[in-house]
PDB file of C-alpha atoms and ligand atoms in Angstrom:
ATOM      1  CA  MET A 196      18.427  12.062  14.848  1.00  0.00           C
ATOM      2  CA  SER A 197      20.603  10.862  17.707  1.00  0.00           C
ATOM      3  CA  GLU A 198      19.836  12.363  21.031  1.00  0.00           C
ATOM      4  CA  LEU A 199      22.097  13.451  23.864  1.00  0.00           C
ATOM      5  CA  GLN A 200      21.381  13.556  27.576  1.00  0.00           C
ATOM      6  CA  LEU A 201      22.982  16.706  28.930  1.00  0.00           C
ATOM      7  CA  ARG A 202      23.232  17.941  32.496  1.00  0.00           C
ATOM      8  CA  ILE A 203      23.181  21.644  33.331  1.00  0.00           C
ATOM      9  CA  ALA A 204      26.620  22.045  34.909  1.00  0.00           C
ATOM     10  CA  ASP A 205      26.376  25.796  35.345  1.00  0.00           C
ATOM     11  CA  MET A 206      23.800  28.499  34.897  1.00  0.00           C
ATOM     12  CA  SER A 207      24.363  32.202  35.474  1.00  0.00           C
ATOM     13  CA  ALA A 208      22.971  35.622  34.618  1.00  0.00           C
ATOM     14  CA  GLU A 209      25.029  37.037  31.762  1.00  0.00           C
ATOM     15  CA  ALA A 210      23.362  40.366  31.022  1.00  0.00           C
ATOM     16  CA  ARG A 211      19.930  41.864  31.455  1.00  0.00           C
ATOM     17  CA  ASP A 212      17.443  39.143  30.406  1.00  0.00           C
ATOM     18  CA  VAL A 213      20.232  36.863  29.198  1.00  0.00           C
ATOM     19  CA  VAL A 214      21.213  33.621  30.910  1.00  0.00           C
ATOM     20  CA  ARG A 215      24.331  31.553  30.195  1.00  0.00           C
ATOM     21  CA  LEU A 216      23.987  27.756  30.269  1.00  0.00           C
ATOM     22  CA  GLU A 217      26.809  25.250  30.375  1.00  0.00           C
ATOM     23  CA  LEU A 218      25.786  21.699  29.418  1.00  0.00           C
ATOM     24  CA  VAL A 219      27.851  18.531  29.847  1.00  0.00           C
ATOM     25  CA  ASP A 220      27.288  14.856  29.031  1.00  0.00           C
ATOM     26  CA  VAL A 221      25.530  13.039  31.906  1.00  0.00           C
ATOM     27  CA  ASN A 222      28.270  10.367  31.879  1.00  0.00           C
ATOM     28  CA  GLY A 223      31.164  12.786  31.503  1.00  0.00           C
ATOM     29  CA  GLN A 224      31.888  11.696  27.912  1.00  0.00           C
ATOM     30  CA  ASP A 225      33.159  13.989  25.169  1.00  0.00           C
ATOM     31  CA  LEU A 226      30.335  15.660  23.251  1.00  0.00           C
ATOM     32  CA  PRO A 227      29.884  15.457  19.466  1.00  0.00           C
ATOM     33  CA  ALA A 228      32.099  17.965  17.668  1.00  0.00           C
ATOM     34  CA  PHE A 229      30.642  21.178  16.247  1.00  0.00           C
ATOM     35  CA  ASP A 230      31.793  23.931  13.910  1.00  0.00           C
ATOM     36  CA  PRO A 231      31.469  27.679  14.558  1.00  0.00           C
ATOM     37  CA  GLY A 232      27.893  28.824  13.848  1.00  0.00           C
ATOM     38  CA  ALA A 233      26.326  25.488  14.870  1.00  0.00           C
ATOM     39  CA  HIS A 234      23.275  25.193  17.095  1.00  0.00           C
ATOM     40  CA  VAL A 235      21.601  22.488  19.170  1.00  0.00           C
ATOM     41  CA  ALA A 236      17.892  21.782  19.672  1.00  0.00           C
ATOM     42  CA  LEU A 237      16.967  21.466  23.345  1.00  0.00           C
ATOM     43  CA  LYS A 238      13.808  19.859  24.700  1.00  0.00           C
ATOM     44  CA  LEU A 239      12.623  22.189  27.461  1.00  0.00           C
ATOM     45  CA  PRO A 240      10.583  21.338  30.581  1.00  0.00           C
ATOM     46  CA  ASN A 241       7.419  22.859  29.076  1.00  0.00           C
ATOM     47  CA  GLY A 242       7.683  20.479  26.091  1.00  0.00           C
ATOM     48  CA  ALA A 243       8.955  23.086  23.620  1.00  0.00           C
ATOM     49  CA  VAL A 244      11.965  22.300  21.438  1.00  0.00           C
ATOM     50  CA  ARG A 245      14.162  25.317  20.786  1.00  0.00           C
ATOM     51  CA  GLN A 246      17.407  25.915  18.909  1.00  0.00           C
ATOM     52  CA  TYR A 247      20.306  27.700  20.586  1.00  0.00           C
ATOM     53  CA  SER A 248      23.682  28.574  19.088  1.00  0.00           C
ATOM     54  CA  LEU A 249      26.852  27.170  20.619  1.00  0.00           C
ATOM     55  CA  LEU A 250      29.130  29.995  21.685  1.00  0.00           C
ATOM     56  CA  ASN A 251      32.160  28.223  23.113  1.00  0.00           C
ATOM     57  CA  ASP A 252      35.384  27.220  21.389  1.00  0.00           C
ATOM     58  CA  TRP A 253      34.817  24.513  18.767  1.00  0.00           C
ATOM     59  CA  ARG A 254      37.804  22.575  20.156  1.00  0.00           C
ATOM     60  CA  ASP A 255      36.183  22.317  23.580  1.00  0.00           C
ATOM     61  CA  ARG A 256      34.622  18.819  23.498  1.00  0.00           C
ATOM     62  CA  GLY A 257      33.656  18.724  27.168  1.00  0.00           C
ATOM     63  CA  ARG A 258      30.727  21.153  27.138  1.00  0.00           C
ATOM     64  CA  TYR A 259      28.256  23.131  25.132  1.00  0.00           C
ATOM     65  CA  VAL A 260      27.794  26.752  26.189  1.00  0.00           C
ATOM     66  CA  LEU A 261      24.642  28.659  25.213  1.00  0.00           C
ATOM     67  CA  GLY A 262      23.210  32.092  25.822  1.00  0.00           C
ATOM     68  CA  VAL A 263      19.432  32.498  25.970  1.00  0.00           C
ATOM     69  CA  GLY A 264      17.688  35.854  25.800  1.00  0.00           C
ATOM     70  CA  ARG A 265      14.295  36.188  27.471  1.00  0.00           C
ATOM     71  CA  VAL A 266      11.552  37.030  24.990  1.00  0.00           C
ATOM     72  CA  ARG A 267       8.595  38.391  26.924  1.00  0.00           C
ATOM     73  CA  GLY A 268       5.352  37.529  25.201  1.00  0.00           C
ATOM     74  CA  GLY A 269       7.191  35.019  22.978  1.00  0.00           C
ATOM     75  CA  ARG A 270       6.213  31.417  22.283  1.00  0.00           C
ATOM     76  CA  GLY A 271       7.343  30.173  25.720  1.00  0.00           C
ATOM     77  CA  GLY A 272      10.752  28.642  24.991  1.00  0.00           C
ATOM     78  CA  SER A 273      12.936  31.354  26.485  1.00  0.00           C
ATOM     79  CA  GLU A 274      10.490  31.816  29.362  1.00  0.00           C
ATOM     80  CA  SER A 275      10.915  28.119  30.210  1.00  0.00           C
ATOM     81  CA  VAL A 276      14.713  28.443  30.139  1.00  0.00           C
ATOM     82  CA  HIS A 277      14.677  31.471  32.420  1.00  0.00           C
ATOM     83  CA  THR A 278      12.087  30.268  34.941  1.00  0.00           C
ATOM     84  CA  GLU A 279      12.155  26.452  34.935  1.00  0.00           C
ATOM     85  CA  LEU A 280      15.759  25.371  34.352  1.00  0.00           C
ATOM     86  CA  ARG A 281      18.054  24.778  37.322  1.00  0.00           C
ATOM     87  CA  PRO A 282      21.671  23.553  37.637  1.00  0.00           C
ATOM     88  CA  GLY A 283      21.809  19.744  37.785  1.00  0.00           C
ATOM     89  CA  MET A 284      18.728  19.197  35.604  1.00  0.00           C
ATOM     90  CA  VAL A 285      19.104  16.799  32.673  1.00  0.00           C
ATOM     91  CA  LEU A 286      17.834  17.849  29.250  1.00  0.00           C
ATOM     92  CA  ARG A 287      17.392  15.974  25.995  1.00  0.00           C
ATOM     93  CA  CYS A 288      19.269  17.560  23.140  1.00  0.00           C
ATOM     94  CA  ALA A 289      19.820  16.803  19.449  1.00  0.00           C
ATOM     95  CA  VAL A 290      23.368  16.633  18.087  1.00  0.00           C
ATOM     96  CA  PRO A 291      24.634  19.984  16.723  1.00  0.00           C
ATOM     97  CA  VAL A 292      23.728  21.075  13.211  1.00  0.00           C
ATOM     98  CA  ASN A 293      25.035  24.081  11.335  1.00  0.00           C
ATOM     99  CA  HIS A 294      23.025  26.264   8.970  1.00  0.00           C
ATOM    100  CA  PHE A 295      25.314  29.269   9.536  1.00  0.00           C
ATOM    101  CA  ALA A 296      28.685  27.812   8.666  1.00  0.00           C
ATOM    102  CA  LEU A 297      31.730  30.036   8.348  1.00  0.00           C
ATOM    103  CA  ARG A 298      33.414  30.027   4.943  1.00  0.00           C
ATOM    104  CA  PRO A 299      36.950  29.101   6.011  1.00  0.00           C
ATOM    105  CA  ASP A 300      38.732  30.640   3.014  1.00  0.00           C
ATOM    106  CA  ALA A 301      37.255  34.155   3.110  1.00  0.00           C
ATOM    107  CA  THR A 302      39.787  36.969   2.752  1.00  0.00           C
ATOM    108  CA  ARG A 303      38.406  38.820   5.792  1.00  0.00           C
ATOM    109  CA  TYR A 304      35.384  38.658   8.038  1.00  0.00           C
ATOM    110  CA  LEU A 305      33.005  41.376   9.197  1.00  0.00           C
ATOM    111  CA  PHE A 306      30.698  40.212  11.984  1.00  0.00           C
ATOM    112  CA  ILE A 307      27.583  42.220  12.829  1.00  0.00           C
ATOM    113  CA  ALA A 308      25.634  41.150  15.907  1.00  0.00           C
ATOM    114  CA  GLY A 309      22.632  42.580  17.681  1.00  0.00           C
ATOM    115  CA  GLY A 310      21.601  41.612  21.226  1.00  0.00           C
ATOM    116  CA  ILE A 311      21.518  37.860  21.802  1.00  0.00           C
ATOM    117  CA  GLY A 312      22.622  37.410  18.172  1.00  0.00           C
ATOM    118  CA  ILE A 313      26.163  37.590  19.534  1.00  0.00           C
ATOM    119  CA  THR A 314      26.048  33.872  20.461  1.00  0.00           C
ATOM    120  CA  PRO A 315      26.928  32.192  17.112  1.00  0.00           C
ATOM    121  CA  ILE A 316      29.326  35.057  16.351  1.00  0.00           C
ATOM    122  CA  LEU A 317      31.309  34.332  19.534  1.00  0.00           C
ATOM    123  CA  SER A 318      32.271  30.864  18.341  1.00  0.00           C
ATOM    124  CA  MET A 319      33.181  32.367  14.956  1.00  0.00           C
ATOM    125  CA  ILE A 320      35.519  35.007  16.358  1.00  0.00           C
ATOM    126  CA  ARG A 321      37.195  32.382  18.551  1.00  0.00           C
ATOM    127  CA  TRP A 322      37.885  30.407  15.363  1.00  0.00           C
ATOM    128  CA  CYS A 323      39.119  33.479  13.446  1.00  0.00           C
ATOM    129  CA  SER A 324      41.474  34.404  16.271  1.00  0.00           C
ATOM    130  CA  ALA A 325      42.866  30.877  16.532  1.00  0.00           C
ATOM    131  CA  MET A 326      43.383  30.771  12.747  1.00  0.00           C
ATOM    132  CA  GLU A 327      44.845  34.310  12.689  1.00  0.00           C
ATOM    133  CA  LYS A 328      42.246  35.523  10.178  1.00  0.00           C
ATOM    134  CA  PRO A 329      41.535  39.236   9.731  1.00  0.00           C
ATOM    135  CA  TRP A 330      38.206  40.066  11.348  1.00  0.00           C
ATOM    136  CA  GLN A 331      36.155  42.854  12.917  1.00  0.00           C
ATOM    137  CA  LEU A 332      33.020  42.695  15.047  1.00  0.00           C
ATOM    138  CA  VAL A 333      30.330  45.352  15.378  1.00  0.00           C
ATOM    139  CA  TYR A 334      28.052  44.486  18.275  1.00  0.00           C
ATOM    140  CA  ALA A 335      24.934  46.536  19.003  1.00  0.00           C
ATOM    141  CA  ALA A 336      22.537  46.494  21.930  1.00  0.00           C
ATOM    142  CA  ARG A 337      19.902  48.849  23.273  1.00  0.00           C
ATOM    143  CA  SER A 338      22.011  49.607  26.358  1.00  0.00           C
ATOM    144  CA  ARG A 339      25.252  48.529  28.044  1.00  0.00           C
ATOM    145  CA  SER A 340      23.341  46.299  30.488  1.00  0.00           C
ATOM    146  CA  ARG A 341      22.125  44.261  27.508  1.00  0.00           C
ATOM    147  CA  LEU A 342      25.574  43.646  26.005  1.00  0.00           C
ATOM    148  CA  ALA A 343      25.867  39.919  26.609  1.00  0.00           C
ATOM    149  CA  PHE A 344      29.242  38.183  26.979  1.00  0.00           C
ATOM    150  CA  TYR A 345      31.039  41.503  27.289  1.00  0.00           C
ATOM    151  CA  GLU A 346      33.851  39.896  29.317  1.00  0.00           C
ATOM    152  CA  ASP A 347      34.456  37.395  26.508  1.00  0.00           C
ATOM    153  CA  LEU A 348      34.898  40.262  24.045  1.00  0.00           C
ATOM    154  CA  VAL A 349      37.243  42.495  26.058  1.00  0.00           C
ATOM    155  CA  PRO A 350      40.437  40.508  25.212  1.00  0.00           C
ATOM    156  CA  TYR A 351      39.901  41.166  21.493  1.00  0.00           C
ATOM    157  CA  GLY A 352      40.475  44.916  21.967  1.00  0.00           C
ATOM    158  CA  GLU A 353      40.036  47.126  18.935  1.00  0.00           C
ATOM    159  CA  ARG A 354      38.723  44.358  16.727  1.00  0.00           C
ATOM    160  CA  VAL A 355      35.434  44.768  18.602  1.00  0.00           C
ATOM    161  CA  HIS A 356      33.310  47.875  18.145  1.00  0.00           C
ATOM    162  CA  LEU A 357      30.457  48.178  20.652  1.00  0.00           C
ATOM    163  CA  HIS A 358      27.373  50.284  19.974  1.00  0.00           C
ATOM    164  CA  CYS A 359      24.763  51.086  22.634  1.00  0.00           C
ATOM    165  CA  ASP A 360      21.669  52.755  21.219  1.00  0.00           C
ATOM    166  CA  ASP A 361      21.012  54.804  24.365  1.00  0.00           C
ATOM    167  CA  GLU A 362      24.581  56.166  24.566  1.00  0.00           C
ATOM    168  CA  ALA A 363      24.788  56.909  20.840  1.00  0.00           C
ATOM    169  CA  GLY A 364      21.292  58.392  20.801  1.00  0.00           C
ATOM    170  CA  LYS A 365      20.463  56.333  17.720  1.00  0.00           C
ATOM    171  CA  ALA A 366      20.392  52.813  16.342  1.00  0.00           C
ATOM    172  CA  LEU A 367      23.451  51.297  14.674  1.00  0.00           C
ATOM    173  CA  PRO A 368      23.962  53.108  11.327  1.00  0.00           C
ATOM    174  CA  VAL A 369      23.818  49.929   9.271  1.00  0.00           C
ATOM    175  CA  ALA A 370      23.603  51.597   5.869  1.00  0.00           C
ATOM    176  CA  GLN A 371      26.856  53.491   6.542  1.00  0.00           C
ATOM    177  CA  LEU A 372      28.528  50.395   7.955  1.00  0.00           C
ATOM    178  CA  MET A 373      27.664  48.345   4.875  1.00  0.00           C
ATOM    179  CA  ALA A 374      28.598  51.177   2.492  1.00  0.00           C
ATOM    180  CA  ASP A 375      32.053  51.315   4.117  1.00  0.00           C
ATOM    181  CA  ALA A 376      32.573  47.544   4.289  1.00  0.00           C
ATOM    182  CA  PRO A 377      35.504  46.192   2.253  1.00  0.00           C
ATOM    183  CA  ARG A 378      34.484  44.476  -0.983  1.00  0.00           C
ATOM    184  CA  ASP A 379      36.423  41.314  -0.145  1.00  0.00           C
ATOM    185  CA  ALA A 380      34.793  40.821   3.286  1.00  0.00           C
ATOM    186  CA  ASP A 381      32.385  38.032   4.102  1.00  0.00           C
ATOM    187  CA  VAL A 382      29.682  39.486   6.356  1.00  0.00           C
ATOM    188  CA  TYR A 383      28.096  37.298   9.042  1.00  0.00           C
ATOM    189  CA  CYS A 384      25.092  38.821  10.762  1.00  0.00           C
ATOM    190  CA  CYS A 385      22.821  37.649  13.557  1.00  0.00           C
ATOM    191  CA  GLY A 386      20.387  39.689  15.613  1.00  0.00           C
ATOM    192  CA  PRO A 387      16.893  41.182  15.496  1.00  0.00           C
ATOM    193  CA  ALA A 388      15.136  40.908  12.131  1.00  0.00           C
ATOM    194  CA  PRO A 389      15.270  44.696  11.383  1.00  0.00           C
ATOM    195  CA  LEU A 390      19.065  44.671  11.799  1.00  0.00           C
ATOM    196  CA  MET A 391      19.465  41.675   9.492  1.00  0.00           C
ATOM    197  CA  GLU A 392      17.053  43.066   6.908  1.00  0.00           C
ATOM    198  CA  ALA A 393      19.068  46.299   6.889  1.00  0.00           C
ATOM    199  CA  VAL A 394      22.346  44.384   6.380  1.00  0.00           C
ATOM    200  CA  ARG A 395      20.722  42.295   3.644  1.00  0.00           C
ATOM    201  CA  ASP A 396      19.158  45.250   1.827  1.00  0.00           C
ATOM    202  CA  SER A 397      21.834  47.971   2.205  1.00  0.00           C
ATOM    203  CA  ALA A 398      23.838  49.130  -0.778  1.00  0.00           C
ATOM    204  CA  SER A 399      27.380  47.869  -0.238  1.00  0.00           C
ATOM    205  CA  PRO A 400      30.522  46.816  -2.102  1.00  0.00           C
ATOM    206  CA  VAL A 401      30.033  43.422  -0.389  1.00  0.00           C
ATOM    207  CA  PRO A 402      28.167  41.140  -2.828  1.00  0.00           C
ATOM    208  CA  VAL A 403      24.866  39.713  -1.612  1.00  0.00           C
ATOM    209  CA  ALA A 404      26.321  36.192  -1.907  1.00  0.00           C
ATOM    210  CA  SER A 405      28.953  37.153   0.697  1.00  0.00           C
ATOM    211  CA  ARG A 406      26.362  38.242   3.270  1.00  0.00           C
ATOM    212  CA  HIS A 407      25.358  35.402   5.607  1.00  0.00           C
ATOM    213  CA  PHE A 408      22.534  35.367   8.141  1.00  0.00           C
ATOM    214  CA  GLU A 409      21.261  33.361  11.070  1.00  0.00           C
ATOM    215  CA  TRP A 410      17.581  34.137  11.493  1.00  0.00           C
ATOM    216  CA  PHE A 411      16.061  33.549  14.946  1.00  0.00           C
ATOM    217  CA  SER A 412      12.636  34.434  13.591  1.00  0.00           C
ATOM    218  CA  ALA A 413      11.227  35.181  10.180  1.00  0.00           C
ATOM    219  CA  PRO A 414      11.290  38.834   9.066  1.00  0.00           C
ATOM    220  CA  ALA A 415       7.951  40.466   9.886  1.00  0.00           C
ATOM    221  CA  SER A 416       7.708  41.858   6.381  1.00  0.00           C
ATOM    222  CA  ASP A 417       7.724  38.454   4.702  1.00  0.00           C
ATOM    223  CA  SER A 418       4.449  36.737   3.940  1.00  0.00           C
ATOM    224  CA  LEU A 419       4.513  32.991   4.295  1.00  0.00           C
ATOM    225  CA  SER A 420       1.288  32.363   2.443  1.00  0.00           C
ATOM    226  CA  SER A 421       1.055  31.623  -1.257  1.00  0.00           C
ATOM    227  CA  THR A 422      -1.395  32.779  -3.841  1.00  0.00           C
ATOM    228  CA  ASP A 423      -1.637  29.318  -5.418  1.00  0.00           C
ATOM    229  CA  GLY A 424      -2.460  25.906  -4.113  1.00  0.00           C
ATOM    230  CA  PHE A 425      -0.685  22.751  -5.286  1.00  0.00           C
ATOM    231  CA  TRP A 426      -0.584  18.993  -4.705  1.00  0.00           C
ATOM    232  CA  ILE A 427       1.843  16.844  -2.774  1.00  0.00           C
ATOM    233  CA  ASP A 428       2.334  13.129  -3.383  1.00  0.00           C
ATOM    234  CA  LEU A 429       3.765  11.137  -0.496  1.00  0.00           C
ATOM    235  CA  ARG A 430       6.113   8.614  -2.037  1.00  0.00           C
ATOM    236  CA  ARG A 431       6.148   6.065   0.770  1.00  0.00           C
ATOM    237  CA  SER A 432       2.442   6.050   1.669  1.00  0.00           C
ATOM    238  CA  GLY A 433       1.185   6.704  -1.880  1.00  0.00           C
ATOM    239  CA  GLN A 434      -1.154   9.444  -0.596  1.00  0.00           C
ATOM    240  CA  SER A 435      -1.941  12.619  -2.592  1.00  0.00           C
ATOM    241  CA  LEU A 436      -2.938  15.733  -0.665  1.00  0.00           C
ATOM    242  CA  GLN A 437      -3.961  19.210  -1.788  1.00  0.00           C
ATOM    243  CA  VAL A 438      -2.188  22.189  -0.201  1.00  0.00           C
ATOM    244  CA  PRO A 439      -4.509  25.212  -0.326  1.00  0.00           C
ATOM    245  CA  PRO A 440      -3.076  28.755  -0.422  1.00  0.00           C
ATOM    246  CA  GLU A 441      -3.787  29.442   3.247  1.00  0.00           C
ATOM    247  CA  LEU A 442      -2.069  26.321   4.666  1.00  0.00           C
ATOM    248  CA  SER A 443       1.535  25.161   4.749  1.00  0.00           C
ATOM    249  CA  ILE A 444       2.586  21.654   3.708  1.00  0.00           C
ATOM    250  CA  LEU A 445       3.298  20.950   7.383  1.00  0.00           C
ATOM    251  CA  GLU A 446      -0.226  21.980   8.377  1.00  0.00           C
ATOM    252  CA  VAL A 447      -1.778  19.836   5.641  1.00  0.00           C
ATOM    253  CA  LEU A 448       0.249  16.812   6.763  1.00  0.00           C
ATOM    254  CA  GLU A 449      -0.762  17.370  10.389  1.00  0.00           C
ATOM    255  CA  LYS A 450      -4.422  17.657   9.401  1.00  0.00           C
ATOM    256  CA  HIS A 451      -4.136  14.232   7.801  1.00  0.00           C
ATOM    257  CA  GLY A 452      -2.537  12.631  10.857  1.00  0.00           C
ATOM    258  CA  HIS A 453       1.122  12.631   9.801  1.00  0.00           C
ATOM    259  CA  GLU A 454       3.650  13.243  12.543  1.00  0.00           C
ATOM    260  CA  VAL A 455       6.409  15.422  11.122  1.00  0.00           C
ATOM    261  CA  PRO A 456       9.124  16.927  13.349  1.00  0.00           C
ATOM    262  CA  PHE A 457       8.975  20.692  13.646  1.00  0.00           C
ATOM    263  CA  SER A 458      10.061  23.461  15.980  1.00  0.00           C
ATOM    264  CA  CYS A 459       9.974  27.083  14.808  1.00  0.00           C
ATOM    265  CA  ARG A 460       7.276  26.821  12.068  1.00  0.00           C
ATOM    266  CA  GLU A 461       8.877  29.945  10.565  1.00  0.00           C
ATOM    267  CA  GLY A 462      11.554  28.483   8.302  1.00  0.00           C
ATOM    268  CA  VAL A 463      14.485  29.344  10.554  1.00  0.00           C
ATOM    269  CA  CYS A 464      15.456  26.143  12.403  1.00  0.00           C
ATOM    270  CA  GLY A 465      15.652  23.377   9.772  1.00  0.00           C
ATOM    271  CA  THR A 466      13.815  20.785  11.911  1.00  0.00           C
ATOM    272  CA  CYS A 467      11.081  20.056   9.350  1.00  0.00           C
ATOM    273  CA  GLU A 468      13.514  19.348   6.501  1.00  0.00           C
ATOM    274  CA  THR A 469      11.931  16.841   4.106  1.00  0.00           C
ATOM    275  CA  GLY A 470      13.318  15.095   1.040  1.00  0.00           C
ATOM    276  CA  VAL A 471      11.904  16.061  -2.372  1.00  0.00           C
ATOM    277  CA  CYS A 472      11.823  13.358  -5.062  1.00  0.00           C
ATOM    278  CA  GLU A 473      10.172  15.350  -7.864  1.00  0.00           C
ATOM    279  CA  GLY A 474       8.920  18.843  -8.578  1.00  0.00           C
ATOM    280  CA  GLU A 475      10.183  22.382  -8.275  1.00  0.00           C
ATOM    281  CA  VAL A 476      10.387  23.942  -4.824  1.00  0.00           C
ATOM    282  CA  ASP A 477       9.654  27.568  -3.952  1.00  0.00           C
ATOM    283  CA  HIS A 478      12.155  27.917  -1.083  1.00  0.00           C
ATOM    284  CA  ARG A 479      10.944  30.490   1.447  1.00  0.00           C
ATOM    285  CA  ASP A 480      13.092  29.590   4.418  1.00  0.00           C
ATOM    286  CA  TYR A 481      15.961  31.414   6.119  1.00  0.00           C
ATOM    287  CA  VAL A 482      18.178  28.340   6.458  1.00  0.00           C
ATOM    288  CA  TYR A 483      19.481  27.526   2.983  1.00  0.00           C
ATOM    289  CA  SER A 484      21.650  30.047   1.165  1.00  0.00           C
ATOM    290  CA  GLU A 485      21.012  30.794  -2.522  1.00  0.00           C
ATOM    291  CA  ALA A 486      24.024  28.624  -3.404  1.00  0.00           C
ATOM    292  CA  GLN A 487      22.701  25.689  -1.348  1.00  0.00           C
ATOM    293  CA  ARG A 488      19.323  25.889  -3.066  1.00  0.00           C
ATOM    294  CA  GLU A 489      20.835  25.062  -6.464  1.00  0.00           C
ATOM    295  CA  GLY A 490      19.792  21.497  -7.198  1.00  0.00           C
ATOM    296  CA  LEU A 491      18.737  20.918  -3.582  1.00  0.00           C
ATOM    297  CA  ARG A 492      16.496  17.865  -3.125  1.00  0.00           C
ATOM    298  CA  SER A 493      15.035  18.827   0.224  1.00  0.00           C
ATOM    299  CA  MET A 494      12.803  21.591   1.570  1.00  0.00           C
ATOM    300  CA  LEU A 495      11.497  23.080   4.802  1.00  0.00           C
ATOM    301  CA  ILE A 496       7.828  22.267   4.690  1.00  0.00           C
ATOM    302  CA  CYS A 497       6.666  24.741   7.353  1.00  0.00           C
ATOM    303  CA  VAL A 498       7.120  27.653   4.922  1.00  0.00           C
ATOM    304  CA  SER A 499       8.329  26.539   1.502  1.00  0.00           C
ATOM    305  CA  ARG A 500       5.894  25.822  -1.294  1.00  0.00           C
ATOM    306  CA  ALA A 501       5.796  24.612  -4.892  1.00  0.00           C
ATOM    307  CA  LEU A 502       6.616  26.273  -8.201  1.00  0.00           C
ATOM    308  CA  SER A 503       5.309  23.212 -10.044  1.00  0.00           C
ATOM    309  CA  PRO A 504       1.699  21.971  -9.769  1.00  0.00           C
ATOM    310  CA  ARG A 505       2.853  18.893  -7.831  1.00  0.00           C
ATOM    311  CA  LEU A 506       5.678  17.902  -5.499  1.00  0.00           C
ATOM    312  CA  VAL A 507       6.635  14.326  -4.656  1.00  0.00           C
ATOM    313  CA  LEU A 508       7.913  14.182  -1.084  1.00  0.00           C
ATOM    314  CA  ASP A 509       9.986  11.471   0.532  1.00  0.00           C
ATOM    315  CA  LEU A 510       7.334  10.737   3.180  1.00  0.00           C
TER     316      LEU A 510
HETATM  317 FE1  FES B 681      11.716  25.235  11.745  1.00  0.00          FE
HETATM  318 FE2  FES B 681      10.381  24.282   9.658  1.00  0.00          FE
HETATM  319  S1  FES B 681       9.966  23.943  11.721  1.00  0.00           S
HETATM  320  S2  FES B 681      12.234  25.354   9.637  1.00  0.00           S
END
């Protein structure tokens, strides 16, 4: 994966516990293009690699703009951003990838964002506005002080519906929202896992295939373990390894000294994607859509497992 050297050109507080970062090429060159919904992986000062959605206009080649929410008691990535990054610092960054791409020919778009989940949605609504597509955004936060990028949303007027839990006295009524959604809408949702699970599971005229999600972490309700073990054959090294029920493929490879790139270890970032030469995969990630999984010859080895007794991996 090619790597970029990016300088922090600007850094500012955006909302409570949310910081806005503007990154530019160290030599002032144009940055690789990205599509709405794309993210970049940043190497942080504490050694962690974390994925952050790009929220600026996709036509803006001079900078990448990110928003990072502080997760207290998290795995340390957001804490490093909030406490260790300073304007002028140079960070290593992978080129943008997109696991949350906008379907450009949808009839209409309904965006549902919660908290810092507004970041990929911002680049999407910029695209919809430029293309004169019909769209609506419902954006929920616990309080007004936590509504990030509010100033960016104001110009869109009535297309944007804001919901603050404390003012409404209740959480966003997702079931009602989805029940009322137009059948021909494509729904794009990003936010806390309970919000996305509710959008995914609610009865709605919108078909499940038209509901799209960007998971920042795996849903708490999902188990990532498997009841059965299986074998993996490594095509390039000729090694065969057993994957017991309590370990992931990634963990088995690490135990045997293989260095495989990873970041989230929860099936949400796509970093550990590995080619599959033979065998049937039990996809358990939150990156590939059902449509993408059809005939797919790759898998995310931090969470996905095997439906066949053996998988041959391109390793
Ligand atoms: Fe993130 Fe596997 S490490 S999907």
